[in-house]
PDB file of C-alpha atoms in Angstrom:
ATOM      1  CA  UNK P   1      17.009   8.054   3.213  1.00 63.00           C
ATOM      2  CA  UNK P   2      13.679   6.355   2.784  1.00 74.00           C
ATOM      3  CA  UNK P   3      10.576   8.405   3.479  1.00 88.00           C
ATOM      4  CA  UNK P   4       9.005   5.739   6.011  1.00 94.00           C
ATOM      5  CA  UNK P   5      11.491   3.457   7.894  1.00 94.00           C
ATOM      6  CA  UNK P   6      10.349   0.162   9.794  1.00 94.00           C
ATOM      7  CA  UNK P   7      12.141  -2.618  11.393  1.00 89.00           C
ATOM      8  CA  UNK P   8      11.468  -5.676   9.032  1.00 87.00           C
ATOM      9  CA  UNK P   9      12.014  -7.938  11.444  1.00 87.00           C
ATOM     10  CA  UNK P  10      10.527 -10.620  11.667  1.00 93.00           C
ATOM     11  CA  UNK P  11       9.330 -10.689  14.907  1.00 95.00           C
ATOM     12  CA  UNK P  12       8.441 -14.230  16.415  1.00 96.00           C
ATOM     13  CA  UNK P  13       6.293 -14.399  19.481  1.00 97.00           C
ATOM     14  CA  UNK P  14       4.123 -16.844  21.475  1.00 98.00           C
ATOM     15  CA  UNK P  15       0.272 -16.310  21.629  1.00 98.00           C
ATOM     16  CA  UNK P  16      -0.455 -14.069  24.817  1.00 98.00           C
ATOM     17  CA  UNK P  17       2.560 -11.857  23.952  1.00 98.00           C
ATOM     18  CA  UNK P  18       2.811  -8.110  23.948  1.00 98.00           C
ATOM     19  CA  UNK P  19       4.728  -6.996  21.162  1.00 97.00           C
ATOM     20  CA  UNK P  20       5.946  -3.474  19.671  1.00 96.00           C
ATOM     21  CA  UNK P  21       6.484  -2.049  16.084  1.00 96.00           C
ATOM     22  CA  UNK P  22       8.349   1.228  15.226  1.00 95.00           C
ATOM     23  CA  UNK P  23       8.460   3.413  12.299  1.00 96.00           C
ATOM     24  CA  UNK P  24      10.279   6.779  11.523  1.00 96.00           C
ATOM     25  CA  UNK P  25       9.205   9.021   8.721  1.00 94.00           C
ATOM     26  CA  UNK P  26      11.845  11.819   7.128  1.00 92.00           C
ATOM     27  CA  UNK P  27       9.376  14.312   5.661  1.00 87.00           C
ATOM     28  CA  UNK P  28       7.779  16.785   8.189  1.00 83.00           C
ATOM     29  CA  UNK P  29       4.927  17.497   5.609  1.00 82.00           C
ATOM     30  CA  UNK P  30       3.597  14.425   6.518  1.00 81.00           C
ATOM     31  CA  UNK P  31       0.025  14.831   7.881  1.00 86.00           C
ATOM     32  CA  UNK P  32      -1.744  11.516   8.095  1.00 93.00           C
ATOM     33  CA  UNK P  33      -0.433   8.515   9.604  1.00 95.00           C
ATOM     34  CA  UNK P  34      -1.707   4.836   9.517  1.00 96.00           C
ATOM     35  CA  UNK P  35      -1.305   1.662  10.293  1.00 97.00           C
ATOM     36  CA  UNK P  36      -2.008  -1.152   7.780  1.00 97.00           C
ATOM     37  CA  UNK P  37      -1.991  -5.162   8.112  1.00 97.00           C
ATOM     38  CA  UNK P  38      -0.885  -7.132   4.841  1.00 96.00           C
ATOM     39  CA  UNK P  39      -1.638 -10.832   4.590  1.00 95.00           C
ATOM     40  CA  UNK P  40       0.268 -12.826   2.333  1.00 90.00           C
ATOM     41  CA  UNK P  41      -0.194 -12.109  -1.527  1.00 83.00           C
ATOM     42  CA  UNK P  42      -2.960  -9.859  -0.614  1.00 93.00           C
ATOM     43  CA  UNK P  43      -4.033  -6.208  -0.421  1.00 94.00           C
ATOM     44  CA  UNK P  44      -2.833  -3.972   2.586  1.00 96.00           C
ATOM     45  CA  UNK P  45      -5.957  -3.332   4.434  1.00 95.00           C
ATOM     46  CA  UNK P  46      -6.224  -0.371   7.380  1.00 95.00           C
ATOM     47  CA  UNK P  47      -5.755  -1.278  10.840  1.00 97.00           C
ATOM     48  CA  UNK P  48      -5.692   1.996  12.402  1.00 96.00           C
ATOM     49  CA  UNK P  49      -5.269   5.888  11.896  1.00 94.00           C
ATOM     50  CA  UNK P  50      -2.903   7.221  14.163  1.00 95.00           C
ATOM     51  CA  UNK P  51      -3.145  10.284  16.169  1.00 91.00           C
ATOM     52  CA  UNK P  52      -1.229  12.861  18.113  1.00 88.00           C
ATOM     53  CA  UNK P  53      -2.957  12.225  21.251  1.00 89.00           C
ATOM     54  CA  UNK P  54      -2.602   8.466  20.692  1.00 90.00           C
ATOM     55  CA  UNK P  55      -5.314   6.014  20.037  1.00 94.00           C
ATOM     56  CA  UNK P  56      -6.605   2.398  21.213  1.00 95.00           C
ATOM     57  CA  UNK P  57      -8.286   0.191  19.274  1.00 95.00           C
ATOM     58  CA  UNK P  58      -9.047  -3.370  21.340  1.00 97.00           C
ATOM     59  CA  UNK P  59      -5.713  -4.985  21.601  1.00 98.00           C
ATOM     60  CA  UNK P  60      -4.361  -2.208  19.513  1.00 98.00           C
ATOM     61  CA  UNK P  61      -2.478   1.122  20.748  1.00 97.00           C
ATOM     62  CA  UNK P  62      -1.093   3.541  18.293  1.00 97.00           C
ATOM     63  CA  UNK P  63       1.229   6.752  19.081  1.00 96.00           C
ATOM     64  CA  UNK P  64       2.506   9.523  17.350  1.00 96.00           C
ATOM     65  CA  UNK P  65       5.550  11.719  18.105  1.00 94.00           C
ATOM     66  CA  UNK P  66       5.477  14.711  15.968  1.00 92.00           C
ATOM     67  CA  UNK P  67       8.367  16.121  17.117  1.00 92.00           C
ATOM     68  CA  UNK P  68      10.527  12.629  16.798  1.00 93.00           C
ATOM     69  CA  UNK P  69       8.822  11.736  13.780  1.00 94.00           C
ATOM     70  CA  UNK P  70       7.677   8.748  15.053  1.00 94.00           C
ATOM     71  CA  UNK P  71       5.168   6.471  15.170  1.00 96.00           C
ATOM     72  CA  UNK P  72       4.357   2.953  17.040  1.00 97.00           C
ATOM     73  CA  UNK P  73       1.943   0.250  17.299  1.00 97.00           C
ATOM     74  CA  UNK P  74       1.703  -2.069  20.144  1.00 97.00           C
ATOM     75  CA  UNK P  75      -0.252  -5.032  19.992  1.00 98.00           C
ATOM     76  CA  UNK P  76      -1.236  -6.894  23.400  1.00 98.00           C
ATOM     77  CA  UNK P  77      -2.456 -10.623  23.607  1.00 98.00           C
ATOM     78  CA  UNK P  78      -1.164 -11.744  20.408  1.00 98.00           C
ATOM     79  CA  UNK P  79      -3.308 -14.210  18.698  1.00 98.00           C
ATOM     80  CA  UNK P  80      -2.322 -16.444  15.836  1.00 98.00           C
ATOM     81  CA  UNK P  81      -4.497 -14.565  13.621  1.00 97.00           C
ATOM     82  CA  UNK P  82      -2.451 -11.430  14.101  1.00 98.00           C
ATOM     83  CA  UNK P  83       0.475 -12.883  12.134  1.00 98.00           C
ATOM     84  CA  UNK P  84       0.962 -10.815   9.141  1.00 97.00           C
ATOM     85  CA  UNK P  85       2.837  -7.993   7.965  1.00 96.00           C
ATOM     86  CA  UNK P  86       2.179  -4.304   9.296  1.00 97.00           C
ATOM     87  CA  UNK P  87       2.926  -1.568   7.319  1.00 97.00           C
ATOM     88  CA  UNK P  88       3.467   1.884   8.541  1.00 97.00           C
ATOM     89  CA  UNK P  89       2.041   4.626   6.297  1.00 96.00           C
ATOM     90  CA  UNK P  90       2.189   8.549   6.071  1.00 95.00           C
ATOM     91  CA  UNK P  91       0.429  10.682   4.017  1.00 93.00           C
ATOM     92  CA  UNK P  92       0.840  14.587   2.971  1.00 86.00           C
ATOM     93  CA  UNK P  93      -1.347  17.331   3.861  1.00 78.00           C
ATOM     94  CA  UNK P  94      -2.453  18.072  -0.108  1.00 76.00           C
ATOM     95  CA  UNK P  95      -5.738  16.528  -1.190  1.00 70.00           C
ATOM     96  CA  UNK P  96      -5.832  13.428  -3.362  1.00 76.00           C
ATOM     97  CA  UNK P  97      -1.998  12.816  -2.445  1.00 87.00           C
ATOM     98  CA  UNK P  98      -0.748   9.007  -2.201  1.00 92.00           C
ATOM     99  CA  UNK P  99      -0.339   6.821   0.387  1.00 94.00           C
ATOM    100  CA  UNK P 100       3.531   6.480   1.241  1.00 94.00           C
ATOM    101  CA  UNK P 101       4.350   2.901   2.575  1.00 95.00           C
ATOM    102  CA  UNK P 102       6.798   1.630   4.661  1.00 95.00           C
ATOM    103  CA  UNK P 103       8.791  -1.761   3.868  1.00 93.00           C
ATOM    104  CA  UNK P 104       6.888  -3.208   6.610  1.00 94.00           C
ATOM    105  CA  UNK P 105       7.095  -5.474   9.915  1.00 95.00           C
ATOM    106  CA  UNK P 106       6.451  -9.312   9.628  1.00 95.00           C
ATOM    107  CA  UNK P 107       4.811 -10.667  12.988  1.00 97.00           C
ATOM    108  CA  UNK P 108       4.763 -14.454  13.414  1.00 97.00           C
ATOM    109  CA  UNK P 109       2.502 -15.726  16.390  1.00 98.00           C
ATOM    110  CA  UNK P 110       3.069 -19.194  17.305  1.00 97.00           C
ATOM    111  CA  UNK P 111       0.912 -21.416  19.733  1.00 94.00           C
TER     112      UNK P 111
ATOM    113  CA  UNK S   1     -18.181   0.078   2.254  1.00 75.00           C
ATOM    114  CA  UNK S   2     -16.415   1.361  -0.583  1.00 86.00           C
ATOM    115  CA  UNK S   3     -15.138  -1.475  -3.094  1.00 92.00           C
ATOM    116  CA  UNK S   4     -12.419  -1.604  -5.628  1.00 96.00           C
ATOM    117  CA  UNK S   5     -12.650  -4.379  -8.070  1.00 97.00           C
ATOM    118  CA  UNK S   6      -9.083  -5.531  -9.851  1.00 98.00           C
ATOM    119  CA  UNK S   7      -8.684  -7.779 -12.359  1.00 97.00           C
ATOM    120  CA  UNK S   8      -7.050 -10.130 -13.361  1.00 98.00           C
ATOM    121  CA  UNK S   9      -5.810 -11.160  -9.920  1.00 97.00           C
ATOM    122  CA  UNK S  10      -3.230 -13.413 -11.658  1.00 97.00           C
ATOM    123  CA  UNK S  11      -1.515 -13.450 -15.135  1.00 97.00           C
ATOM    124  CA  UNK S  12       1.282 -15.220 -16.819  1.00 97.00           C
ATOM    125  CA  UNK S  13       2.456 -13.793 -20.072  1.00 96.00           C
ATOM    126  CA  UNK S  14       5.349 -14.203 -22.305  1.00 97.00           C
ATOM    127  CA  UNK S  15       7.885 -11.700 -22.682  1.00 97.00           C
ATOM    128  CA  UNK S  16       7.418  -8.906 -25.037  1.00 97.00           C
ATOM    129  CA  UNK S  17       3.762  -8.980 -24.726  1.00 97.00           C
ATOM    130  CA  UNK S  18       1.411  -6.563 -23.401  1.00 97.00           C
ATOM    131  CA  UNK S  19      -0.925  -7.038 -20.251  1.00 98.00           C
ATOM    132  CA  UNK S  20      -3.710  -4.966 -19.342  1.00 98.00           C
ATOM    133  CA  UNK S  21      -4.790  -4.264 -15.511  1.00 98.00           C
ATOM    134  CA  UNK S  22      -8.071  -2.861 -14.643  1.00 97.00           C
ATOM    135  CA  UNK S  23      -9.247  -1.451 -11.808  1.00 96.00           C
ATOM    136  CA  UNK S  24     -12.795  -0.277 -11.000  1.00 95.00           C
ATOM    137  CA  UNK S  25     -14.478   1.488  -8.185  1.00 93.00           C
ATOM    138  CA  UNK S  26     -18.016   0.096  -7.500  1.00 93.00           C
ATOM    139  CA  UNK S  27     -19.856   2.072  -5.717  1.00 89.00           C
ATOM    140  CA  UNK S  28     -18.380   5.548  -5.325  1.00 90.00           C
ATOM    141  CA  UNK S  29     -16.454   7.964  -7.728  1.00 90.00           C
ATOM    142  CA  UNK S  30     -12.733   7.860  -7.567  1.00 88.00           C
ATOM    143  CA  UNK S  31     -11.318  11.212  -7.893  1.00 86.00           C
ATOM    144  CA  UNK S  32      -7.698   9.753  -8.216  1.00 92.00           C
ATOM    145  CA  UNK S  33      -6.635   6.383  -8.587  1.00 94.00           C
ATOM    146  CA  UNK S  34      -3.057   5.029  -7.663  1.00 96.00           C
ATOM    147  CA  UNK S  35      -0.660   2.352  -9.197  1.00 97.00           C
ATOM    148  CA  UNK S  36       1.500   0.643  -6.964  1.00 97.00           C
ATOM    149  CA  UNK S  37       4.197  -2.120  -7.288  1.00 97.00           C
ATOM    150  CA  UNK S  38       5.512  -4.323  -4.729  1.00 96.00           C
ATOM    151  CA  UNK S  39       8.377  -7.294  -5.179  1.00 94.00           C
ATOM    152  CA  UNK S  40       8.795  -9.593  -2.782  1.00 88.00           C
ATOM    153  CA  UNK S  41       9.595  -8.599   0.865  1.00 85.00           C
ATOM    154  CA  UNK S  42       9.891  -4.833  -0.188  1.00 89.00           C
ATOM    155  CA  UNK S  43       7.066  -1.816   0.180  1.00 89.00           C
ATOM    156  CA  UNK S  44       4.553  -0.683  -2.341  1.00 94.00           C
ATOM    157  CA  UNK S  45       6.047   1.685  -4.292  1.00 95.00           C
ATOM    158  CA  UNK S  46       3.893   4.292  -6.053  1.00 95.00           C
ATOM    159  CA  UNK S  47       4.098   3.809  -9.593  1.00 97.00           C
ATOM    160  CA  UNK S  48       2.055   6.624 -10.945  1.00 96.00           C
ATOM    161  CA  UNK S  49      -1.054   9.076  -9.638  1.00 94.00           C
ATOM    162  CA  UNK S  50      -4.216   9.501 -12.245  1.00 92.00           C
ATOM    163  CA  UNK S  51      -7.154  11.575 -12.628  1.00 88.00           C
ATOM    164  CA  UNK S  52      -9.933  11.086 -14.641  1.00 83.00           C
ATOM    165  CA  UNK S  53      -9.616  12.484 -17.762  1.00 81.00           C
ATOM    166  CA  UNK S  54      -5.957  14.035 -17.488  1.00 84.00           C
ATOM    167  CA  UNK S  55      -2.249  12.492 -18.016  1.00 87.00           C
ATOM    168  CA  UNK S  56      -0.847  10.459 -15.021  1.00 92.00           C
ATOM    169  CA  UNK S  57       1.747  11.715 -13.349  1.00 94.00           C
ATOM    170  CA  UNK S  58       4.569   8.936 -12.977  1.00 96.00           C
ATOM    171  CA  UNK S  59       6.988   8.781 -10.425  1.00 94.00           C
ATOM    172  CA  UNK S  60      10.729   9.253 -10.742  1.00 94.00           C
ATOM    173  CA  UNK S  61      12.013   6.152 -12.439  1.00 94.00           C
ATOM    174  CA  UNK S  62       8.852   4.942 -14.063  1.00 96.00           C
ATOM    175  CA  UNK S  63       8.947   4.593 -17.553  1.00 95.00           C
ATOM    176  CA  UNK S  64       5.359   6.257 -18.536  1.00 93.00           C
ATOM    177  CA  UNK S  65       5.652   4.697 -22.344  1.00 95.00           C
ATOM    178  CA  UNK S  66       5.967   1.220 -20.577  1.00 96.00           C
ATOM    179  CA  UNK S  67       3.673   1.530 -18.020  1.00 97.00           C
ATOM    180  CA  UNK S  68       0.160   2.928 -19.585  1.00 96.00           C
ATOM    181  CA  UNK S  69      -2.199   4.520 -17.414  1.00 95.00           C
ATOM    182  CA  UNK S  70      -5.770   5.491 -18.740  1.00 91.00           C
ATOM    183  CA  UNK S  71      -8.065   6.975 -16.402  1.00 89.00           C
ATOM    184  CA  UNK S  72     -11.191   7.547 -18.854  1.00 83.00           C
ATOM    185  CA  UNK S  73     -14.065   7.652 -15.973  1.00 89.00           C
ATOM    186  CA  UNK S  74     -14.674   8.455 -12.046  1.00 89.00           C
ATOM    187  CA  UNK S  75     -14.628   4.609 -11.816  1.00 92.00           C
ATOM    188  CA  UNK S  76     -12.290   2.867 -14.166  1.00 93.00           C
ATOM    189  CA  UNK S  77      -8.545   3.132 -14.417  1.00 94.00           C
ATOM    190  CA  UNK S  78      -6.424   0.794 -16.219  1.00 95.00           C
ATOM    191  CA  UNK S  79      -2.344  -0.109 -16.529  1.00 97.00           C
ATOM    192  CA  UNK S  80      -1.158  -1.678 -19.291  1.00 97.00           C
ATOM    193  CA  UNK S  81       2.535  -3.127 -19.117  1.00 98.00           C
ATOM    194  CA  UNK S  82       3.956  -2.707 -22.537  1.00 97.00           C
ATOM    195  CA  UNK S  83       6.514  -5.059 -23.970  1.00 96.00           C
ATOM    196  CA  UNK S  84       6.826  -7.048 -20.361  1.00 97.00           C
ATOM    197  CA  UNK S  85       9.783  -8.600 -19.537  1.00 96.00           C
ATOM    198  CA  UNK S  86      10.379 -10.966 -16.624  1.00 97.00           C
ATOM    199  CA  UNK S  87      11.972  -7.842 -15.014  1.00 96.00           C
ATOM    200  CA  UNK S  88       8.588  -6.695 -14.745  1.00 97.00           C
ATOM    201  CA  UNK S  89       7.103  -9.846 -12.808  1.00 97.00           C
ATOM    202  CA  UNK S  90       5.547  -8.264  -9.508  1.00 97.00           C
ATOM    203  CA  UNK S  91       2.623  -7.538  -7.462  1.00 97.00           C
ATOM    204  CA  UNK S  92       0.520  -4.156  -8.889  1.00 98.00           C
ATOM    205  CA  UNK S  93      -2.021  -2.807  -6.837  1.00 98.00           C
ATOM    206  CA  UNK S  94      -4.519  -0.126  -7.479  1.00 97.00           C
ATOM    207  CA  UNK S  95      -5.829   2.484  -5.160  1.00 96.00           C
ATOM    208  CA  UNK S  96      -8.467   5.042  -5.391  1.00 94.00           C
ATOM    209  CA  UNK S  97      -9.597   7.829  -3.143  1.00 91.00           C
ATOM    210  CA  UNK S  98     -13.062   9.969  -3.347  1.00 85.00           C
ATOM    211  CA  UNK S  99     -10.544  12.554  -0.962  1.00 76.00           C
ATOM    212  CA  UNK S 100     -12.437  10.964   2.120  1.00 80.00           C
ATOM    213  CA  UNK S 101     -10.463   7.601   2.315  1.00 87.00           C
ATOM    214  CA  UNK S 102      -8.347   5.126   0.501  1.00 93.00           C
ATOM    215  CA  UNK S 103      -9.749   1.734  -1.080  1.00 94.00           C
ATOM    216  CA  UNK S 104      -7.023  -1.015  -2.646  1.00 96.00           C
ATOM    217  CA  UNK S 105      -7.972  -3.265  -5.006  1.00 97.00           C
ATOM    218  CA  UNK S 106      -6.827  -7.074  -4.291  1.00 97.00           C
ATOM    219  CA  UNK S 107      -3.987  -6.741  -6.669  1.00 97.00           C
ATOM    220  CA  UNK S 108      -2.633  -8.612  -9.824  1.00 98.00           C
ATOM    221  CA  UNK S 109       0.249 -10.980  -9.595  1.00 97.00           C
ATOM    222  CA  UNK S 110       2.171 -10.742 -12.685  1.00 97.00           C
ATOM    223  CA  UNK S 111       4.591 -13.589 -14.225  1.00 97.00           C
ATOM    224  CA  UNK S 112       6.581 -12.644 -17.306  1.00 97.00           C
ATOM    225  CA  UNK S 113       8.140 -15.891 -18.462  1.00 97.00           C
TER     226      UNK S 113
END
């Protein structure tokens, strides 16, 4: 079983749509959680951290359920520029450990 | 913000030759650097973790004699793909941390012909 699992998609939505991505992680020692965005042939860029209480950044809302080992990302009012691959990422508690990436979910927003 | 410079961005080499990829933290000291590899439509797979002045720790299945990692200073790590073969063609990305955050290089697209 992979450490971080995501539905690869693709999700094809019109502008203005709301879309949700899910992610599960297998290692309960995971301590920190993030969503990254990766554009084609580019490095991943941090979109937002994910906290147990849930957090929002503009049109983006992230949720974490530690009991279910489940992370979600909600994008409201999708823009064309949101088209990218969204990577679910976890990190263990020890300092200096690597980020563990999911395979990513591809989003395509069309006009 | 923190910047990591990775070079080259793209390289094409002949099978059997070696390729060196350089990753440099420009404005912070990276206590640890990580090397990832990403095949098309796959996730970033961790290859190895390196700390300055010590041997890199390789992930299972990654050949340490083929992927040589040198982390000679707190701002520089290099990955050398030795005797490259077409199956080594991939997107290689480094990441550096000062234990506060993670910064990624822009990646190197390696094509072995």
